[in-house]
Short mmCIF file of C-alpha atoms in Angstrom, two decimals:
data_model
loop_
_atom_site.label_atom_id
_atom_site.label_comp_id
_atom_site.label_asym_id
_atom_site.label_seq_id
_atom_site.Cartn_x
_atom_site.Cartn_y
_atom_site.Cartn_z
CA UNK A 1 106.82 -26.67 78.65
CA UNK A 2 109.30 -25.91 75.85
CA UNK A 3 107.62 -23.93 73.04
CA UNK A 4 109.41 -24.02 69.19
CA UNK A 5 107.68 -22.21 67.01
CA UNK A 6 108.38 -22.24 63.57
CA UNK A 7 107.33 -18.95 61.64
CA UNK A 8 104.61 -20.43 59.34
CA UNK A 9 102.89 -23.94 58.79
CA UNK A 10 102.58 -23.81 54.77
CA UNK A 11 104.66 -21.71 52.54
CA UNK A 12 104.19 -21.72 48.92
CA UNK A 13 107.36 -20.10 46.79
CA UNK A 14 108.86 -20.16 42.97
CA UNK A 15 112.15 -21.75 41.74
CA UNK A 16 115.22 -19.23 42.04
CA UNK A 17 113.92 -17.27 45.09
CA UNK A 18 115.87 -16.82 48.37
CA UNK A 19 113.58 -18.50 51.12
CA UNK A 20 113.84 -18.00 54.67
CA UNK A 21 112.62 -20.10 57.50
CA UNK A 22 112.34 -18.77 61.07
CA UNK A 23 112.80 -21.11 64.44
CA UNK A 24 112.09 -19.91 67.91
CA UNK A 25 112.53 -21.69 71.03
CA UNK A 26 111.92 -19.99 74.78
CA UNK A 27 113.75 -22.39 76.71
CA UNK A 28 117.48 -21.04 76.41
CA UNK A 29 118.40 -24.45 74.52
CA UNK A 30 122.13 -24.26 73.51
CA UNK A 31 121.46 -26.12 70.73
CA UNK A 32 119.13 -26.17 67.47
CA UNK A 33 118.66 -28.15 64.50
CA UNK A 34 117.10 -27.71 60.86
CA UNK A 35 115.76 -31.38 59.37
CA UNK A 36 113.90 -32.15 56.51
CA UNK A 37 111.06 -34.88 56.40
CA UNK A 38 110.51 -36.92 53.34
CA UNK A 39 108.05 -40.09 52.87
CA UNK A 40 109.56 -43.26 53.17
CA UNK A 41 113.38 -41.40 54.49
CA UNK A 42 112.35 -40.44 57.91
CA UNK A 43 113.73 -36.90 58.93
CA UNK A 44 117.51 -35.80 57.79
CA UNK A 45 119.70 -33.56 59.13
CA UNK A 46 119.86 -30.17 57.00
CA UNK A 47 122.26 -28.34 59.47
CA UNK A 48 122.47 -27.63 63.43
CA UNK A 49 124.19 -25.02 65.70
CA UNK A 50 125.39 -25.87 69.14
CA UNK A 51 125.86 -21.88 69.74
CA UNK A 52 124.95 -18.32 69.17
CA UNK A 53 126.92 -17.84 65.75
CA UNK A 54 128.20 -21.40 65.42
CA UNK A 55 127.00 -23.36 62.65
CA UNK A 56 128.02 -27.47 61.50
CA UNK A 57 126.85 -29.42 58.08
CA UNK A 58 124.49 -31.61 58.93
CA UNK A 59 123.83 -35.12 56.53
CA UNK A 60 122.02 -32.84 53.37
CA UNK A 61 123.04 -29.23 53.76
CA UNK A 62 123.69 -28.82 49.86
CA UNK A 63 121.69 -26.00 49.04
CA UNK A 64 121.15 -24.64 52.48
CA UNK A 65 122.60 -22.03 54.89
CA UNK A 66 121.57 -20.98 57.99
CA UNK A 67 122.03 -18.43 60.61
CA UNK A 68 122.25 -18.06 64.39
CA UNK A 69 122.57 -14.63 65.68
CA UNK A 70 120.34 -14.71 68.44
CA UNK A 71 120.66 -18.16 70.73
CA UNK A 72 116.78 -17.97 71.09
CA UNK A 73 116.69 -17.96 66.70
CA UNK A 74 118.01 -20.08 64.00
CA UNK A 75 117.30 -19.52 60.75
CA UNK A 76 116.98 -22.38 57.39
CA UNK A 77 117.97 -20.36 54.39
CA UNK A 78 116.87 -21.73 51.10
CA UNK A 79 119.74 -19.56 48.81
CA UNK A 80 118.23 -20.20 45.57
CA UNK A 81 114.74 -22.51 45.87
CA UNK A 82 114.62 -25.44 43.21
CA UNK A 83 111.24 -27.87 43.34
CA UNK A 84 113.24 -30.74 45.16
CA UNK A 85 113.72 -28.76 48.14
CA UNK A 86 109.64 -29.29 48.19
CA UNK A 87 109.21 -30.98 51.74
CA UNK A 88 108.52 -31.16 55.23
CA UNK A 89 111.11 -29.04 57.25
CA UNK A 90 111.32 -29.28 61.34
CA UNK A 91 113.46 -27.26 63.50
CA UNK A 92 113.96 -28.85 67.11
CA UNK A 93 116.24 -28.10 69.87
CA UNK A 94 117.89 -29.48 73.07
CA UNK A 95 119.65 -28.32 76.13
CA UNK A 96 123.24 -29.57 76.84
CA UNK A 97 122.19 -30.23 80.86
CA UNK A 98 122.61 -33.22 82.88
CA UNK A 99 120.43 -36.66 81.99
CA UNK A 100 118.26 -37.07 79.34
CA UNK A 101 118.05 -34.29 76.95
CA UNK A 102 115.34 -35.15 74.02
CA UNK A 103 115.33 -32.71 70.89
CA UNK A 104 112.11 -30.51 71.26
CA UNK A 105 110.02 -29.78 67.60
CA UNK A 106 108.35 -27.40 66.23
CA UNK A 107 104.87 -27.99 64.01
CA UNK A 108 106.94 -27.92 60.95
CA UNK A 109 106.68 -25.98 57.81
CA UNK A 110 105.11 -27.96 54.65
CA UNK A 111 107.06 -25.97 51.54
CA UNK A 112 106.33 -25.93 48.30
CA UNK A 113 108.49 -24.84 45.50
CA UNK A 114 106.59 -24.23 42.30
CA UNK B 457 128.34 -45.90 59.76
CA UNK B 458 125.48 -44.90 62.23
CA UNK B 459 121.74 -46.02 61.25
CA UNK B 460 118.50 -47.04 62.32
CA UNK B 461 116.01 -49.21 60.10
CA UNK B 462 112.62 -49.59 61.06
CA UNK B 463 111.38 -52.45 58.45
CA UNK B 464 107.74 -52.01 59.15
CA UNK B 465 105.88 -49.17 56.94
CA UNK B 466 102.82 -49.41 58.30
CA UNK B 467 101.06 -51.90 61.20
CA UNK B 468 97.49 -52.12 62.63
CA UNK B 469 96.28 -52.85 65.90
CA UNK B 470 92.84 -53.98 67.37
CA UNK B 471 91.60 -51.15 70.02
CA UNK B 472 92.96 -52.06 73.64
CA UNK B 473 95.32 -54.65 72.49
CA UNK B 474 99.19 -54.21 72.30
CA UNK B 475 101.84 -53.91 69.53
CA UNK B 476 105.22 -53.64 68.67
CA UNK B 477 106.99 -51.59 66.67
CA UNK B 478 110.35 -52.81 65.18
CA UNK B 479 113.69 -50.76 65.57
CA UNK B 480 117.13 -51.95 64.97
CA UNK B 481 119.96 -49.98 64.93
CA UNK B 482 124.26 -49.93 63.94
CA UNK B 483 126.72 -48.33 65.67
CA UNK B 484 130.63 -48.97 66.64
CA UNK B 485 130.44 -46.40 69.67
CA UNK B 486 129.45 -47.80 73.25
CA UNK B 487 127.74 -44.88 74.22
CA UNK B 488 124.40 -43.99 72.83
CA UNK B 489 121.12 -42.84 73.68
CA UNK B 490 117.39 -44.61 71.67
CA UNK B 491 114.71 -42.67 71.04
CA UNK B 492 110.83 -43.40 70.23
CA UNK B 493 108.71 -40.19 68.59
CA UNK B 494 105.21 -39.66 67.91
CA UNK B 495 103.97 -37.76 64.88
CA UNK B 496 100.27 -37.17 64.59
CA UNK B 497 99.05 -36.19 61.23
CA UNK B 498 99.34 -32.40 62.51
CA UNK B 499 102.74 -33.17 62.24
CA UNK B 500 104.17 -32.04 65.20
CA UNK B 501 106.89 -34.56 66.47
CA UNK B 502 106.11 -35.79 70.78
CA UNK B 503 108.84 -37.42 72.61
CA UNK B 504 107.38 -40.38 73.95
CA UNK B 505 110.85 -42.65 75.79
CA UNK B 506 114.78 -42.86 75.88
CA UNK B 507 117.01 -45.42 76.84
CA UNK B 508 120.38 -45.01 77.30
CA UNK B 509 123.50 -47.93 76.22
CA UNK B 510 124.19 -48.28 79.53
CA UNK B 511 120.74 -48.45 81.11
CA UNK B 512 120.43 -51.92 83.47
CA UNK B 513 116.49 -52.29 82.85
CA UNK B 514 113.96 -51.73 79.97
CA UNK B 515 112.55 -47.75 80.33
CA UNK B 516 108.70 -47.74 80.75
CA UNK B 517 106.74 -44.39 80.41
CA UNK B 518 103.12 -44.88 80.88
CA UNK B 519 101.19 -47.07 78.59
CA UNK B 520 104.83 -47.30 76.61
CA UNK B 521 107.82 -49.96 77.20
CA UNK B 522 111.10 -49.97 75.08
CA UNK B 523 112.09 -53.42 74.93
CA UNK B 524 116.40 -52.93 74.56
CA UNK B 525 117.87 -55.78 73.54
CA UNK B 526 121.59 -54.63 73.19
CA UNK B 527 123.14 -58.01 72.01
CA UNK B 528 120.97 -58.07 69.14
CA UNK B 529 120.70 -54.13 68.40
CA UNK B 530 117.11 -53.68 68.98
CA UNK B 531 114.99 -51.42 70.88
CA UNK B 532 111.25 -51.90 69.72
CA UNK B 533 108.35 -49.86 71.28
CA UNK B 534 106.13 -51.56 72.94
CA UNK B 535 102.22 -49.74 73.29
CA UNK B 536 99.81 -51.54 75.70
CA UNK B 537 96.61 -51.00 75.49
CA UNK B 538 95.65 -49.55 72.21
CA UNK B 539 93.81 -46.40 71.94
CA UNK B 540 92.70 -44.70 68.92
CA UNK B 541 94.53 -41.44 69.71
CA UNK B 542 97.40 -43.84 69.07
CA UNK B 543 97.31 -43.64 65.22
CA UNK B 544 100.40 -41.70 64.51
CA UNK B 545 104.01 -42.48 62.54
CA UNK B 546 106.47 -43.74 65.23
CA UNK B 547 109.91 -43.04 64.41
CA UNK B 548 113.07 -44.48 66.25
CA UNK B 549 115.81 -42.49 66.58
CA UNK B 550 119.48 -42.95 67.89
CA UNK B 551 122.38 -39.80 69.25
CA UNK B 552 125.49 -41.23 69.74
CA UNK B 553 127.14 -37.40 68.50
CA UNK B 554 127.00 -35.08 70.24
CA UNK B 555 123.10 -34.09 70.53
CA UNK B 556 122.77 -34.84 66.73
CA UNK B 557 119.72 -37.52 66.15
CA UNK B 558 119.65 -40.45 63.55
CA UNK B 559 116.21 -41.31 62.68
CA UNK B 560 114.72 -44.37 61.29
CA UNK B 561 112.04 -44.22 58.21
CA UNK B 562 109.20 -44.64 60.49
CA UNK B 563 106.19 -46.84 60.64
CA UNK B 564 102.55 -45.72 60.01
CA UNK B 565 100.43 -46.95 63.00
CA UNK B 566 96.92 -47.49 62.68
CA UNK B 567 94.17 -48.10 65.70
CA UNK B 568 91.53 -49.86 64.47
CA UNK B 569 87.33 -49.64 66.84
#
């Protein structure tokens, strides 16, 4: 089974700090995406990376960066945390083989900026 | 512009019956791919059924049915056979770019004994 661990569940951190979110997956996806989860807008694209050290805008990435240096790793970077980047965040990824090729999640990581 | 709009916030269902949960969906490009997920309150999100643009029949998987009606922009999920492990938000999603996923709002499901 694909496994995509995200580095913690709940993360609590103050406005101005530089946060960093870790994604793993073990299933040599090519590609990996950051969302965010928000009640009442579904999930939104933050950013996503289709290779090791390849990175595209995704529908929100105002605020974000990420980082892929490692195709197993992509990272969410929160540059400078303000309390409306408070939310659900989900990293998933897919493979780019033949047929159907659903995006696999992670548990998510509920964050908190205080 | 891409989207998917799922109009129902939150449904019941009766234990062992069946329901349907809305999807509709916009797009100009003839090739796209529907998807139904599962998130459980742990939050973790489960594939649950695809259907391709092109697909001839109606994919089933299990106790699920996507019911694709692609003159009218739909694809609704159809659960038979409710079970209380069923409560969950369903969301509908749509990738017509590349791998990238549109997702719908989502609608709260509840199982009711």
């Amino acid at each position: 089974d694909v496994k995509v661990t995200q580095s913690s569940r709940y993360l609590v951190k103050r406005t101005g700090e530089k946060v960093f979110l870790e994604c793993v997956q073990d299933m040599d996806h090519e590609n990996m995406f950051w969302y965010r989860q928000d009640p009442g807008l579904g999930l939104r694209l933050i950013y996503f990376s289709y290779d090791v050290k390849m990175k595209e805008k995704g529908d929100i990435p105002e605020g974000y960066s990420v980082s892929r240096e490692k195709k197993e790793r992509f990272s969410l970077i929160l540059e400078s945390a303000s309390t409306n980047q408070t939310s659900m965040y989900l990293c998933a990824s897919s493979s780019d083989g033949q047929g159907v090729n659903p995006q696999h999640f992670g548990d998510g990581t509920r964050l908190s900026i205080l | 512009a891409q989207k998917i709009t799922q109009t129902q916030p939150g449904m019941f269902v009766q234990e062992k019956e069946a329901v349907t949960l809305d999807c509709t969906y916009d797009t100009s490009d003839p090739s796209y791919g529907l998807f139904w997920y599962k998130q459980p309150s742990s939050g973790e999100m489960i594939f649950l059924i695809y259907q391709g643009s092109y697909d001839q029949q109606n994919a089933t998987e299990g106790r699920y049915s996507l019911n694709f009606q692609k003159a009218r922009k739909s694809a609704n999920l159809v659960i038979s056979a409710s079970q209380l492990g069923d409560s969950a938000m369903y969301f509908c999603a749509m990738d017509n770019q590349g791998g990238k996923l549109i997702f719908g709002q989502g609608t709260e499901l509840s199982v009711k004994p």
